[in-house]
């Protein structure tokens, strides 16, 4: 694709965009999926696990280390090293009660899913974590690290530690992560954080915000939860979609965007979807936003979900919003969609499913690639905040309309999260109609009081 965009090569926008779909498909069904599978082989397939979220996960009397970025190799090693007795003793010798790890952005999702490590926040909370004055080290690898992070840290005692040869930041300490001697690198990083604990300036202010969440809904786990050990399958999910208790399925993912109020679009959209009986699969910073809003616990179903979805969540014991992991783990959503098609009764292709995707606060280039592989796989996908092709009607029509004939899925843009949720619901209803299950929603017998309310 880089050759095509070189001067004087591919000059037909349709041809270029089709190649973009091919590249994105190889990212989703190739790169991301292989990465997820390999991580599961190396570190274990996630299973439901209790965790907490928001800045309240930081501890005033412990060494706080925030692991921020995307690659789980280093973070897995830091989790292991932080539990070593000699490290805990070293922390105590510096006046701390212990070592407290917390995650930020997608690395947070990785170590939450496998170890239950608390999440300090998503993309727009990274500076706020430092401003608590309680972060002794923020360890970063790649992607989504603010350029200002080292400058903000200068006002406090926090050490910013870069670890990837691909991503260095002026003003940060660089301790390169060497995969061949992973524990040694991790020990050096944890020691640096511990040594920094006595340098705190006394201006500590940790907000009292900490919510409970349940994460770890891998494809394998969903299969097991729905069907049990001996009959693991998506059958109960498909049946509940066919009988209308669950209207459809939505993947809501993606970043924070500084152009809009933090998390507002995420929460408004997800609440609107579950209120309308659409079960939500979430990853990335959307998952963290949902955790902070208390949507990732089974009790959220009774409080926020429509009657049909709430009844299924109660029967199975799951939240109405299922946390599937980091941005890389969007491939888990593809696997779940494929499993639903294979189980039968909902068409022959992902594009037949009553399903839709969204990234209400997207901002990173990667989000476009992820959206493109969902569209190319047959999923109607809505992005919020801004859209890069609105200056050209021809290009926009190609992406928003013509793509549907070519791939079964197409793009849409809607900055209002409630309107965007209803675009998704309309699409879900269109697919229900095409499948002939639009009339299958359960009959509600109205008593006199309910009838009077209708008038
Ligand atoms: S969801 Fe977006 S902002 Fe959040 S960590 Fe992933 S790429 Fe970065």
PDB file of N, CA, C and O and ligand atoms in Angstrom, residues 70 105-106 123 144 254-256 284-285 327 363-364 366, ligand 1:
ATOM      1  N   UNK A  70       1.063  -0.524  25.341  1.00  0.00           N
ATOM      2  CA  UNK A  70       0.319  -1.564  24.624  1.00  0.00           C
ATOM      3  C   UNK A  70       0.899  -2.964  24.657  1.00  0.00           C
ATOM      4  O   UNK A  70       0.184  -3.922  24.417  1.00  0.00           O
ATOM      5  N   UNK A 105      -4.377   2.805  29.853  1.00  0.00           N
ATOM      6  CA  UNK A 105      -4.641   2.484  28.439  1.00  0.00           C
ATOM      7  C   UNK A 105      -4.647   0.966  28.212  1.00  0.00           C
ATOM      8  O   UNK A 105      -5.029   0.218  29.093  1.00  0.00           O
ATOM      9  N   UNK A 106      -4.196   0.516  27.045  1.00  0.00           N
ATOM     10  CA  UNK A 106      -4.442  -0.894  26.703  1.00  0.00           C
ATOM     11  C   UNK A 106      -3.581  -1.877  27.476  1.00  0.00           C
ATOM     12  O   UNK A 106      -4.001  -3.005  27.730  1.00  0.00           O
ATOM     13  N   UNK A 123      -6.898   6.876  28.190  1.00  0.00           N
ATOM     14  CA  UNK A 123      -5.988   7.794  27.489  1.00  0.00           C
ATOM     15  C   UNK A 123      -5.925   9.197  28.104  1.00  0.00           C
ATOM     16  O   UNK A 123      -4.850   9.731  28.345  1.00  0.00           O
ATOM     17  N   UNK A 144       0.081   5.965  22.211  1.00  0.00           N
ATOM     18  CA  UNK A 144      -0.835   6.688  23.096  1.00  0.00           C
ATOM     19  C   UNK A 144      -0.165   7.310  24.314  1.00  0.00           C
ATOM     20  O   UNK A 144      -0.825   7.594  25.318  1.00  0.00           O
ATOM     21  N   UNK A 254     -12.476   1.697  21.308  1.00  0.00           N
ATOM     22  CA  UNK A 254     -11.718   2.862  20.885  1.00  0.00           C
ATOM     23  C   UNK A 254     -11.355   3.857  21.967  1.00  0.00           C
ATOM     24  O   UNK A 254     -11.632   3.684  23.146  1.00  0.00           O
ATOM     25  N   UNK A 255     -10.772   4.928  21.470  1.00  0.00           N
ATOM     26  CA  UNK A 255      -9.995   5.887  22.251  1.00  0.00           C
ATOM     27  C   UNK A 255     -10.847   6.885  23.029  1.00  0.00           C
ATOM     28  O   UNK A 255     -12.060   6.903  22.919  1.00  0.00           O
ATOM     29  N   UNK A 256     -10.134   7.766  23.754  1.00  0.00           N
ATOM     30  CA  UNK A 256     -10.661   9.066  24.185  1.00  0.00           C
ATOM     31  C   UNK A 256     -10.203  10.089  23.163  1.00  0.00           C
ATOM     32  O   UNK A 256      -9.170   9.922  22.521  1.00  0.00           O
ATOM     33  N   UNK A 284     -10.429  -1.734  24.781  1.00  0.00           N
ATOM     34  CA  UNK A 284      -9.682  -0.473  24.743  1.00  0.00           C
ATOM     35  C   UNK A 284     -10.160   0.540  25.765  1.00  0.00           C
ATOM     36  O   UNK A 284     -10.608   0.199  26.863  1.00  0.00           O
ATOM     37  N   UNK A 285     -10.072   1.817  25.392  1.00  0.00           N
ATOM     38  CA  UNK A 285     -10.428   2.877  26.341  1.00  0.00           C
ATOM     39  C   UNK A 285     -11.927   2.937  26.580  1.00  0.00           C
ATOM     40  O   UNK A 285     -12.366   3.465  27.605  1.00  0.00           O
ATOM     41  N   UNK A 327      -7.048  -3.069  22.577  1.00  0.00           N
ATOM     42  CA  UNK A 327      -7.375  -2.821  21.152  1.00  0.00           C
ATOM     43  C   UNK A 327      -7.004  -4.027  20.289  1.00  0.00           C
ATOM     44  O   UNK A 327      -7.710  -4.359  19.340  1.00  0.00           O
ATOM     45  N   UNK A 363      -9.518   8.522  18.002  1.00  0.00           N
ATOM     46  CA  UNK A 363      -8.542   9.546  17.610  1.00  0.00           C
ATOM     47  C   UNK A 363      -7.287   8.951  16.973  1.00  0.00           C
ATOM     48  O   UNK A 363      -6.596   9.617  16.240  1.00  0.00           O
ATOM     49  N   UNK A 364      -6.943   7.681  17.242  1.00  0.00           N
ATOM     50  CA  UNK A 364      -5.652   7.187  16.739  1.00  0.00           C
ATOM     51  C   UNK A 364      -5.801   6.613  15.331  1.00  0.00           C
ATOM     52  O   UNK A 364      -6.888   6.206  14.926  1.00  0.00           O
ATOM     53  N   UNK A 366      -4.731   3.894  14.335  1.00  0.00           N
ATOM     54  CA  UNK A 366      -5.058   2.471  14.464  1.00  0.00           C
ATOM     55  C   UNK A 366      -6.571   2.246  14.473  1.00  0.00           C
ATOM     56  O   UNK A 366      -7.061   1.225  13.991  1.00  0.00           O
TER      57      UNK A 366
HETATM   58  S1  LIG B   1      -8.244   2.707  22.679  1.00  0.00           S
HETATM   59 FE1  LIG B   1      -7.181   4.318  21.500  1.00  0.00          FE
HETATM   60  S2  LIG B   1      -6.437   5.768  23.061  1.00  0.00           S
HETATM   61 FE2  LIG B   1      -7.011   3.910  24.115  1.00  0.00          FE
HETATM   62  S3  LIG B   1      -5.094   2.818  24.288  1.00  0.00           S
HETATM   63 FE3  LIG B   1      -6.142   2.013  22.466  1.00  0.00          FE
HETATM   64  S4  LIG B   1      -5.391   3.250  20.747  1.00  0.00           S
HETATM   65 FE4  LIG B   1      -4.813   4.309  22.652  1.00  0.00          FE
END
